[in-house]
PDB file of C-alpha atoms in Angstrom:
ATOM      1  CA  MET N   1     -23.489 -16.839   0.176  1.00 63.00           C
ATOM      2  CA  PHE N   2     -24.064 -16.904  -3.607  1.00 65.00           C
ATOM      3  CA  ARG N   3     -22.143 -20.206  -3.788  1.00 60.00           C
ATOM      4  CA  PHE N   4     -22.988 -22.250  -6.896  1.00 59.00           C
ATOM      5  CA  LEU N   5     -25.848 -19.864  -7.567  1.00 67.00           C
ATOM      6  CA  ALA N   6     -26.953 -19.760 -11.211  1.00 73.00           C
ATOM      7  CA  VAL N   7     -26.715 -16.187 -12.357  1.00 76.00           C
ATOM      8  CA  GLU N   8     -30.439 -15.898 -13.159  1.00 78.00           C
ATOM      9  CA  ARG N   9     -31.176 -16.429  -9.461  1.00 79.00           C
ATOM     10  CA  LEU N  10     -29.501 -13.107  -8.716  1.00 82.00           C
ATOM     11  CA  ALA N  11     -32.095 -11.049 -10.583  1.00 82.00           C
ATOM     12  CA  PRO N  12     -34.423 -10.495  -7.569  1.00 82.00           C
ATOM     13  CA  LEU N  13     -31.561  -8.708  -5.805  1.00 83.00           C
ATOM     14  CA  PHE N  14     -31.583  -5.906  -8.373  1.00 83.00           C
ATOM     15  CA  VAL N  15     -33.820  -2.954  -9.215  1.00 80.00           C
ATOM     16  CA  PRO N  16     -35.526  -1.957 -11.364  1.00 79.00           C
ATOM     17  CA  ARG N  17     -37.108  -5.362 -11.832  1.00 79.00           C
ATOM     18  CA  GLU N  18     -37.849  -4.802 -15.521  1.00 78.00           C
ATOM     19  CA  THR N  19     -34.169  -4.778 -16.456  1.00 80.00           C
ATOM     20  CA  ALA N  20     -32.720  -6.947 -13.683  1.00 83.00           C
ATOM     21  CA  MET N  21     -32.805 -10.225 -15.629  1.00 85.00           C
ATOM     22  CA  VAL N  22     -31.193  -8.617 -18.675  1.00 86.00           C
ATOM     23  CA  VAL N  23     -28.424  -7.230 -16.469  1.00 87.00           C
ATOM     24  CA  VAL N  24     -27.605 -10.504 -14.694  1.00 88.00           C
ATOM     25  CA  ARG N  25     -27.687 -12.436 -17.979  1.00 89.00           C
ATOM     26  CA  GLN N  26     -25.283  -9.872 -19.422  1.00 92.00           C
ATOM     27  CA  PHE N  27     -22.801 -10.791 -16.645  1.00 93.00           C
ATOM     28  CA  ALA N  28     -22.673 -14.299 -18.106  1.00 92.00           C
ATOM     29  CA  ILE N  29     -22.464 -13.055 -21.699  1.00 93.00           C
ATOM     30  CA  GLU N  30     -19.451 -10.885 -20.827  1.00 95.00           C
ATOM     31  CA  ALA N  31     -17.794 -13.807 -19.016  1.00 94.00           C
ATOM     32  CA  LYS N  32     -18.355 -16.132 -21.985  1.00 90.00           C
ATOM     33  CA  GLN N  33     -16.963 -13.547 -24.415  1.00 90.00           C
ATOM     34  CA  ASP N  34     -13.889 -13.448 -22.185  1.00 90.00           C
ATOM     35  CA  ALA N  35     -13.707 -17.282 -22.263  1.00 87.00           C
ATOM     36  CA  ALA N  36     -13.820 -17.181 -18.472  1.00 90.00           C
ATOM     37  CA  LYS N  37     -14.897 -20.138 -16.319  1.00 87.00           C
ATOM     38  CA  PHE N  38     -16.653 -17.867 -13.829  1.00 92.00           C
ATOM     39  CA  ILE N  39     -18.300 -14.458 -13.770  1.00 94.00           C
ATOM     40  CA  GLU N  40     -15.807 -12.045 -12.243  1.00 96.00           C
ATOM     41  CA  ALA N  41     -16.021  -8.386 -11.175  1.00 97.00           C
ATOM     42  CA  GLU N  42     -14.638  -7.178 -14.515  1.00 97.00           C
ATOM     43  CA  HIS N  43     -17.588  -8.827 -16.296  1.00 97.00           C
ATOM     44  CA  MET N  44     -19.977  -6.973 -13.992  1.00 96.00           C
ATOM     45  CA  LEU N  45     -18.138  -3.720 -14.737  1.00 97.00           C
ATOM     46  CA  LEU N  46     -18.453  -4.331 -18.474  1.00 97.00           C
ATOM     47  CA  THR N  47     -22.170  -5.028 -18.018  1.00 96.00           C
ATOM     48  CA  LEU N  48     -22.670  -1.695 -16.238  1.00 95.00           C
ATOM     49  CA  ALA N  49     -20.726   0.110 -18.980  1.00 95.00           C
ATOM     50  CA  ALA N  50     -22.782  -1.626 -21.682  1.00 94.00           C
ATOM     51  CA  ASN N  51     -26.103  -0.539 -20.169  1.00 90.00           C
ATOM     52  CA  GLU N  52     -26.166   2.973 -21.632  1.00 88.00           C
ATOM     53  CA  GLU N  53     -29.436   3.891 -19.931  1.00 84.00           C
ATOM     54  CA  SER N  54     -27.958   3.455 -16.463  1.00 88.00           C
ATOM     55  CA  ASP N  55     -26.529   5.954 -14.003  1.00 91.00           C
ATOM     56  CA  ALA N  56     -23.533   3.673 -13.482  1.00 93.00           C
ATOM     57  CA  CYS N  57     -22.774   3.877 -17.206  1.00 94.00           C
ATOM     58  CA  THR N  58     -23.078   7.672 -17.120  1.00 94.00           C
ATOM     59  CA  LEU N  59     -20.648   7.850 -14.190  1.00 94.00           C
ATOM     60  CA  LEU N  60     -18.176   5.579 -15.957  1.00 95.00           C
ATOM     61  CA  ASN N  61     -18.424   7.551 -19.201  1.00 94.00           C
ATOM     62  CA  GLU N  62     -17.892  10.820 -17.346  1.00 93.00           C
ATOM     63  CA  SER N  63     -14.693   9.333 -15.937  1.00 92.00           C
ATOM     64  CA  GLY N  64     -13.554   8.483 -19.444  1.00 91.00           C
ATOM     65  CA  LEU N  65     -14.546   4.819 -19.273  1.00 94.00           C
ATOM     66  CA  THR N  66     -16.741   3.655 -22.119  1.00 95.00           C
ATOM     67  CA  TYR N  67     -17.411  -0.036 -22.686  1.00 96.00           C
ATOM     68  CA  ARG N  68     -14.798  -0.099 -25.467  1.00 96.00           C
ATOM     69  CA  GLN N  69     -12.197   1.654 -23.303  1.00 96.00           C
ATOM     70  CA  ILE N  70     -12.718  -0.856 -20.484  1.00 96.00           C
ATOM     71  CA  VAL N  71     -12.278  -3.740 -22.939  1.00 96.00           C
ATOM     72  CA  CYS N  72      -9.012  -2.177 -24.144  1.00 96.00           C
ATOM     73  CA  ALA N  73      -7.820  -1.476 -20.588  1.00 96.00           C
ATOM     74  CA  LEU N  74      -8.578  -5.092 -19.574  1.00 96.00           C
ATOM     75  CA  ARG N  75      -6.575  -6.279 -22.568  1.00 95.00           C
ATOM     76  CA  ASP N  76      -3.687  -4.010 -21.530  1.00 96.00           C
ATOM     77  CA  GLU N  77      -3.859  -5.364 -17.983  1.00 96.00           C
ATOM     78  CA  ARG N  78      -3.687  -8.960 -19.235  1.00 95.00           C
ATOM     79  CA  ARG N  79      -0.815  -8.121 -21.561  1.00 95.00           C
ATOM     80  CA  ARG N  80       1.054  -6.452 -18.688  1.00 96.00           C
ATOM     81  CA  SER N  81       0.441  -9.390 -16.328  1.00 96.00           C
ATOM     82  CA  LEU N  82       1.603 -11.985 -18.850  1.00 96.00           C
ATOM     83  CA  GLY N  83       4.467  -9.730 -19.949  1.00 95.00           C
ATOM     84  CA  PHE N  84       5.839  -9.835 -16.401  1.00 94.00           C
ATOM     85  CA  ALA N  85       6.663 -13.506 -17.116  1.00 95.00           C
ATOM     86  CA  GLY N  86       7.806 -12.748 -20.663  1.00 96.00           C
ATOM     87  CA  VAL N  87       4.671 -14.324 -22.159  1.00 95.00           C
ATOM     88  CA  GLU N  88       2.667 -12.888 -25.051  1.00 92.00           C
ATOM     89  CA  PRO N  89      -1.133 -13.277 -25.071  1.00 89.00           C
ATOM     90  CA  LEU N  90      -2.158 -16.243 -27.224  1.00 87.00           C
ATOM     91  CA  ASP N  91      -3.899 -16.040 -30.544  1.00 86.00           C
ATOM     92  CA  GLU N  92      -7.563 -17.004 -30.105  1.00 82.00           C
ATOM     93  CA  LYS N  93      -7.129 -19.920 -32.507  1.00 83.00           C
ATOM     94  CA  GLN N  94      -4.545 -21.483 -30.186  1.00 83.00           C
ATOM     95  CA  THR N  95      -7.090 -21.741 -27.382  1.00 84.00           C
ATOM     96  CA  GLU N  96     -10.190 -22.556 -29.406  1.00 87.00           C
ATOM     97  CA  ALA N  97     -12.139 -25.201 -27.487  1.00 88.00           C
ATOM     98  CA  THR N  98     -15.741 -26.309 -27.123  1.00 87.00           C
ATOM     99  CA  GLU N  99     -17.450 -24.806 -24.102  1.00 83.00           C
ATOM    100  CA  LEU N 100     -20.105 -26.677 -22.165  1.00 81.00           C
ATOM    101  CA  GLU N 101     -23.521 -25.037 -22.316  1.00 79.00           C
ATOM    102  CA  ARG N 102     -24.062 -24.322 -18.665  1.00 77.00           C
ATOM    103  CA  SER N 103     -25.161 -21.498 -16.472  1.00 79.00           C
ATOM    104  CA  LEU N 104     -22.064 -19.690 -15.242  1.00 85.00           C
ATOM    105  CA  THR N 105     -21.651 -19.073 -11.528  1.00 89.00           C
ATOM    106  CA  LEU N 106     -19.964 -16.221  -9.720  1.00 92.00           C
ATOM    107  CA  GLY N 107     -16.229 -16.163  -9.179  1.00 94.00           C
ATOM    108  CA  THR N 108     -14.708 -14.818  -5.977  1.00 95.00           C
ATOM    109  CA  SER N 109     -14.265 -11.211  -7.127  1.00 96.00           C
ATOM    110  CA  ALA N 110     -17.904 -11.058  -8.285  1.00 95.00           C
ATOM    111  CA  LYS N 111     -19.184 -12.501  -4.991  1.00 94.00           C
ATOM    112  CA  VAL N 112     -17.197  -9.931  -3.033  1.00 96.00           C
ATOM    113  CA  ALA N 113     -18.431  -7.107  -5.289  1.00 96.00           C
ATOM    114  CA  LEU N 114     -22.015  -8.254  -4.792  1.00 93.00           C
ATOM    115  CA  LYS N 115     -21.665  -8.405  -1.004  1.00 93.00           C
ATOM    116  CA  ARG N 116     -20.190  -4.901  -1.003  1.00 94.00           C
ATOM    117  CA  ALA N 117     -22.990  -3.716  -3.301  1.00 93.00           C
ATOM    118  CA  MET N 118     -25.560  -5.027  -0.819  1.00 89.00           C
ATOM    119  CA  VAL N 119     -23.857  -3.051   1.941  1.00 90.00           C
ATOM    120  CA  ALA N 120     -23.767   0.043  -0.310  1.00 90.00           C
ATOM    121  CA  SER N 121     -27.468  -0.372  -1.089  1.00 88.00           C
ATOM    122  CA  ARG N 122     -28.242  -0.082   2.634  1.00 84.00           C
ATOM    123  CA  ASP N 123     -25.914   2.899   3.153  1.00 74.00           C
ATOM    124  CA  GLY N 124     -28.099   5.618   4.657  1.00 64.00           C
ATOM    125  CA  ARG N 125     -31.158   3.845   3.286  1.00 68.00           C
ATOM    126  CA  PRO N 126     -31.742   0.985   5.743  1.00 65.00           C
ATOM    127  CA  HIS N 127     -35.122   0.092   4.313  1.00 66.00           C
ATOM    128  CA  ARG N 128     -33.971  -0.170   0.709  1.00 61.00           C
ATOM    129  CA  PRO N 129     -33.179  -3.823   0.195  1.00 63.00           C
ATOM    130  CA  ARG N 130     -32.351  -3.916  -3.521  1.00 85.00           C
ATOM    131  CA  ILE N 131     -29.179  -3.207  -5.475  1.00 89.00           C
ATOM    132  CA  GLN N 132     -29.037  -0.399  -8.025  1.00 89.00           C
ATOM    133  CA  GLY N 133     -26.394  -0.147 -10.719  1.00 91.00           C
ATOM    134  CA  THR N 134     -24.509   2.518  -8.766  1.00 92.00           C
ATOM    135  CA  ASP N 135     -24.428   0.233  -5.690  1.00 93.00           C
ATOM    136  CA  LEU N 136     -22.895  -2.522  -7.775  1.00 94.00           C
ATOM    137  CA  LEU N 137     -20.411  -0.041  -9.230  1.00 96.00           C
ATOM    138  CA  ILE N 138     -19.369   0.910  -5.684  1.00 96.00           C
ATOM    139  CA  GLY N 139     -19.042  -2.766  -4.775  1.00 96.00           C
ATOM    140  CA  ILE N 140     -16.827  -3.411  -7.779  1.00 97.00           C
ATOM    141  CA  LEU N 141     -14.689  -0.301  -7.251  1.00 97.00           C
ATOM    142  CA  GLN N 142     -14.069  -1.014  -3.571  1.00 97.00           C
ATOM    143  CA  ALA N 143     -11.689  -3.861  -4.435  1.00 97.00           C
ATOM    144  CA  GLU N 144      -8.186  -2.555  -3.831  1.00 96.00           C
ATOM    145  CA  LEU N 145      -6.328  -5.401  -5.503  1.00 97.00           C
ATOM    146  CA  GLY N 146      -7.007  -7.646  -8.458  1.00 96.00           C
ATOM    147  CA  THR N 147      -7.982  -7.260 -12.091  1.00 97.00           C
ATOM    148  CA  VAL N 148     -10.411  -4.318 -11.826  1.00 97.00           C
ATOM    149  CA  PRO N 149      -8.209  -1.986  -9.736  1.00 98.00           C
ATOM    150  CA  ARG N 150      -5.229  -2.889 -11.932  1.00 97.00           C
ATOM    151  CA  THR N 151      -7.250  -2.131 -15.050  1.00 97.00           C
ATOM    152  CA  LEU N 152      -8.479   1.184 -13.693  1.00 96.00           C
ATOM    153  CA  ALA N 153      -4.971   2.165 -12.581  1.00 96.00           C
ATOM    154  CA  ILE N 154      -3.683   1.400 -16.080  1.00 94.00           C
ATOM    155  CA  ALA N 155      -6.533   3.504 -17.526  1.00 93.00           C
ATOM    156  CA  GLY N 156      -5.589   6.360 -15.174  1.00 94.00           C
ATOM    157  CA  VAL N 157      -8.924   6.373 -13.327  1.00 94.00           C
ATOM    158  CA  ASP N 158      -9.075   7.415  -9.673  1.00 94.00           C
ATOM    159  CA  ARG N 159     -11.260   4.789  -7.987  1.00 94.00           C
ATOM    160  CA  ALA N 160     -11.779   6.863  -4.822  1.00 94.00           C
ATOM    161  CA  VAL N 161     -13.167   9.795  -6.826  1.00 94.00           C
ATOM    162  CA  LEU N 162     -15.435   7.496  -8.807  1.00 95.00           C
ATOM    163  CA  ILE N 163     -16.730   5.824  -5.610  1.00 95.00           C
ATOM    164  CA  ALA N 164     -17.459   9.244  -4.079  1.00 93.00           C
ATOM    165  CA  ARG N 165     -19.380  10.269  -7.189  1.00 93.00           C
ATOM    166  CA  ALA N 166     -21.332   6.987  -7.222  1.00 92.00           C
ATOM    167  CA  ARG N 167     -22.387   7.561  -3.598  1.00 88.00           C
ATOM    168  CA  LYS N 168     -24.105  10.845  -4.500  1.00 80.00           C
ATOM    169  CA  PRO N 169     -27.825  10.356  -5.152  1.00 67.00           C
ATOM    170  CA  MET N 170     -28.646  10.391  -8.834  1.00 56.00           C
ATOM    171  CA  ARG N 171     -31.682  12.038 -10.367  1.00 47.00           C
ATOM    172  CA  GLU N 172     -33.679   8.849 -10.663  1.00 45.00           C
ATOM    173  CA  THR N 173     -33.389   5.177  -9.847  1.00 47.00           C
ATOM    174  CA  ARG N 174     -32.129   3.121 -12.714  1.00 51.00           C
ATOM    175  CA  CYS N 175     -30.316  -0.229 -12.784  1.00 49.00           C
TER     176      CYS N 175
ATOM    177  CA  MET X   1       3.973  -5.522  11.513  1.00 66.00           C
ATOM    178  CA  SER X   2       1.832  -2.499  10.695  1.00 63.00           C
ATOM    179  CA  PRO X   3      -0.822  -2.997   8.007  1.00 67.00           C
ATOM    180  CA  VAL X   4       0.307  -2.094   4.496  1.00 82.00           C
ATOM    181  CA  ASP X   5      -1.694  -0.401   1.777  1.00 85.00           C
ATOM    182  CA  PRO X   6      -0.446  -2.191  -1.328  1.00 91.00           C
ATOM    183  CA  SER X   7      -0.706  -0.779  -4.821  1.00 94.00           C
ATOM    184  CA  PRO X   8      -2.621  -2.844  -7.416  1.00 96.00           C
ATOM    185  CA  LEU X   9       0.280  -2.302  -9.846  1.00 95.00           C
ATOM    186  CA  GLY X  10       3.944  -3.178  -9.416  1.00 93.00           C
ATOM    187  CA  GLY X  11       5.744  -5.273  -6.802  1.00 92.00           C
ATOM    188  CA  PRO X  12       4.008  -8.389  -5.502  1.00 95.00           C
ATOM    189  CA  ALA X  13       0.735  -7.346  -7.190  1.00 96.00           C
ATOM    190  CA  ASP X  14       2.349  -7.898 -10.589  1.00 96.00           C
ATOM    191  CA  SER X  15       3.687 -11.331  -9.589  1.00 96.00           C
ATOM    192  CA  LEU X  16       0.308 -12.427  -8.279  1.00 97.00           C
ATOM    193  CA  ALA X  17      -1.614 -11.078 -11.293  1.00 97.00           C
ATOM    194  CA  THR X  18       0.857 -12.840 -13.577  1.00 97.00           C
ATOM    195  CA  SER X  19       0.321 -16.102 -11.731  1.00 97.00           C
ATOM    196  CA  SER X  20      -3.442 -15.751 -12.125  1.00 95.00           C
ATOM    197  CA  ALA X  21      -3.202 -14.821 -15.834  1.00 95.00           C
ATOM    198  CA  LEU X  22      -0.854 -17.741 -16.537  1.00 96.00           C
ATOM    199  CA  ARG X  23      -3.183 -20.169 -14.760  1.00 95.00           C
ATOM    200  CA  ALA X  24      -6.136 -19.003 -16.886  1.00 93.00           C
ATOM    201  CA  MET X  25      -4.022 -19.279 -20.030  1.00 94.00           C
ATOM    202  CA  ALA X  26      -2.850 -22.782 -19.035  1.00 95.00           C
ATOM    203  CA  ASP X  27      -6.447 -23.900 -18.484  1.00 93.00           C
ATOM    204  CA  ARG X  28      -7.484 -22.638 -21.907  1.00 92.00           C
ATOM    205  CA  LEU X  29      -4.472 -24.272 -23.544  1.00 94.00           C
ATOM    206  CA  GLU X  30      -5.268 -27.574 -21.836  1.00 96.00           C
ATOM    207  CA  ASP X  31      -8.902 -27.490 -22.984  1.00 95.00           C
ATOM    208  CA  ALA X  32      -7.861 -26.718 -26.561  1.00 95.00           C
ATOM    209  CA  GLY X  33      -4.996 -29.254 -26.550  1.00 96.00           C
ATOM    210  CA  VAL X  34      -7.071 -32.126 -25.164  1.00 96.00           C
ATOM    211  CA  GLU X  35      -9.839 -31.475 -27.678  1.00 95.00           C
ATOM    212  CA  ARG X  36      -7.388 -31.346 -30.570  1.00 95.00           C
ATOM    213  CA  ALA X  37      -5.626 -34.527 -29.414  1.00 95.00           C
ATOM    214  CA  MET X  38      -8.878 -36.455 -29.086  1.00 95.00           C
ATOM    215  CA  ARG X  39     -10.036 -35.263 -32.521  1.00 93.00           C
ATOM    216  CA  ASP X  40      -6.712 -36.580 -33.853  1.00 93.00           C
ATOM    217  CA  GLY X  41      -7.462 -39.995 -32.340  1.00 92.00           C
ATOM    218  CA  TRP X  42      -5.239 -39.943 -29.255  1.00 95.00           C
ATOM    219  CA  SER X  43      -6.212 -42.304 -26.435  1.00 94.00           C
ATOM    220  CA  TRP X  44      -7.123 -41.127 -22.931  1.00 94.00           C
ATOM    221  CA  SER X  45      -3.852 -42.662 -21.707  1.00 94.00           C
ATOM    222  CA  GLN X  46      -1.772 -40.749 -24.220  1.00 96.00           C
ATOM    223  CA  VAL X  47      -3.415 -37.448 -23.323  1.00 96.00           C
ATOM    224  CA  ALA X  48      -2.947 -38.209 -19.621  1.00 96.00           C
ATOM    225  CA  GLU X  49       0.703 -39.122 -20.124  1.00 97.00           C
ATOM    226  CA  ALA X  50       1.348 -35.921 -22.096  1.00 97.00           C
ATOM    227  CA  LEU X  51      -0.244 -33.853 -19.327  1.00 97.00           C
ATOM    228  CA  GLY X  52       1.481 -35.788 -16.560  1.00 97.00           C
ATOM    229  CA  VAL X  53      -1.762 -36.677 -14.803  1.00 97.00           C
ATOM    230  CA  THR X  54      -3.862 -39.819 -14.436  1.00 97.00           C
ATOM    231  CA  ARG X  55      -6.232 -41.068 -17.128  1.00 94.00           C
ATOM    232  CA  GLN X  56      -9.083 -40.790 -14.652  1.00 94.00           C
ATOM    233  CA  ALA X  57      -8.268 -37.121 -14.032  1.00 96.00           C
ATOM    234  CA  VAL X  58      -8.399 -36.291 -17.747  1.00 95.00           C
ATOM    235  CA  HIS X  59     -11.583 -38.283 -18.158  1.00 93.00           C
ATOM    236  CA  LYS X  60     -13.286 -36.576 -15.239  1.00 94.00           C
ATOM    237  CA  LYS X  61     -12.237 -33.079 -16.297  1.00 94.00           C
ATOM    238  CA  HIS X  62     -12.849 -33.236 -20.042  1.00 94.00           C
ATOM    239  CA  LEU X  63     -15.368 -36.001 -20.866  1.00 94.00           C
ATOM    240  CA  MET X  64     -18.525 -33.856 -20.844  1.00 93.00           C
ATOM    241  CA  ARG X  65     -16.907 -31.146 -22.923  1.00 92.00           C
ATOM    242  CA  LEU X  66     -15.608 -33.653 -25.479  1.00 93.00           C
ATOM    243  CA  LEU X  67     -19.059 -35.224 -25.741  1.00 92.00           C
ATOM    244  CA  ALA X  68     -20.516 -31.731 -26.273  1.00 91.00           C
ATOM    245  CA  ALA X  69     -17.915 -31.253 -29.014  1.00 90.00           C
ATOM    246  CA  ARG X  70     -19.344 -34.433 -30.647  1.00 91.00           C
ATOM    247  CA  ILE X  71     -15.995 -36.160 -30.730  1.00 90.00           C
ATOM    248  CA  ASP X  72     -16.326 -39.914 -31.334  1.00 86.00           C
ATOM    249  CA  LEU X  73     -14.862 -41.408 -28.175  1.00 84.00           C
ATOM    250  CA  ARG X  74     -15.668 -45.060 -28.965  1.00 76.00           C
ATOM    251  CA  ARG X  75     -12.950 -47.668 -29.512  1.00 66.00           C
ATOM    252  CA  ARG X  76     -10.352 -45.969 -27.364  1.00 69.00           C
ATOM    253  CA  ASP X  77      -8.805 -47.356 -24.234  1.00 62.00           C
ATOM    254  CA  VAL X  78     -10.646 -46.083 -21.189  1.00 56.00           C
TER     255      VAL X  78
END
């Protein structure tokens, strides 16, 4: 599922429809800014945090996670991971290379987050087939290992509390 | 063995995250290094030899990107 799927093809999975395409394109923008080969769960998390009109963004902000703070926490996580091998992060100039203009596809962590988001979107609402921002947030936060949980642990955020808060119905449906 | 509930930080999680971060860094270094070498006029064979892989492997992995970078690839060995 979702294998080799261009990111734009994901838009019909999301609600509201008016903002869905912007959201899925933002996944790719975040991945490109990170010089990543694939869209990963951390790029989806950044997208949710960047969408200030969304409930997911509100939940993240209330937990002390703004877009900027997530960027810093991701940087700290990378520094810690490389530091374990005694390696310093490289200067951007050292890794400057031409990127092919292509539509990015989902990496494994993003696929898993999306599958979990689809399950969350059906939770107690069997007839609601589309993913809201809070469903995607739940899908991302349910990963127990990997970059996102490491980043959140470094930032001192309790994932379980955040998941519980995301499961509560919000005032209105926003992506 | 009973199932474990591993922490995302410390222990094996750090080793595995380090391995993943190093792999991503190595990929970016290779992309940048190959592009710089080809701009400097290296042949495909020289780049392959420096990387310890076959010429065909370098060609397959980097050709499209080097063409997108508008590097003149004519008059080099294949």
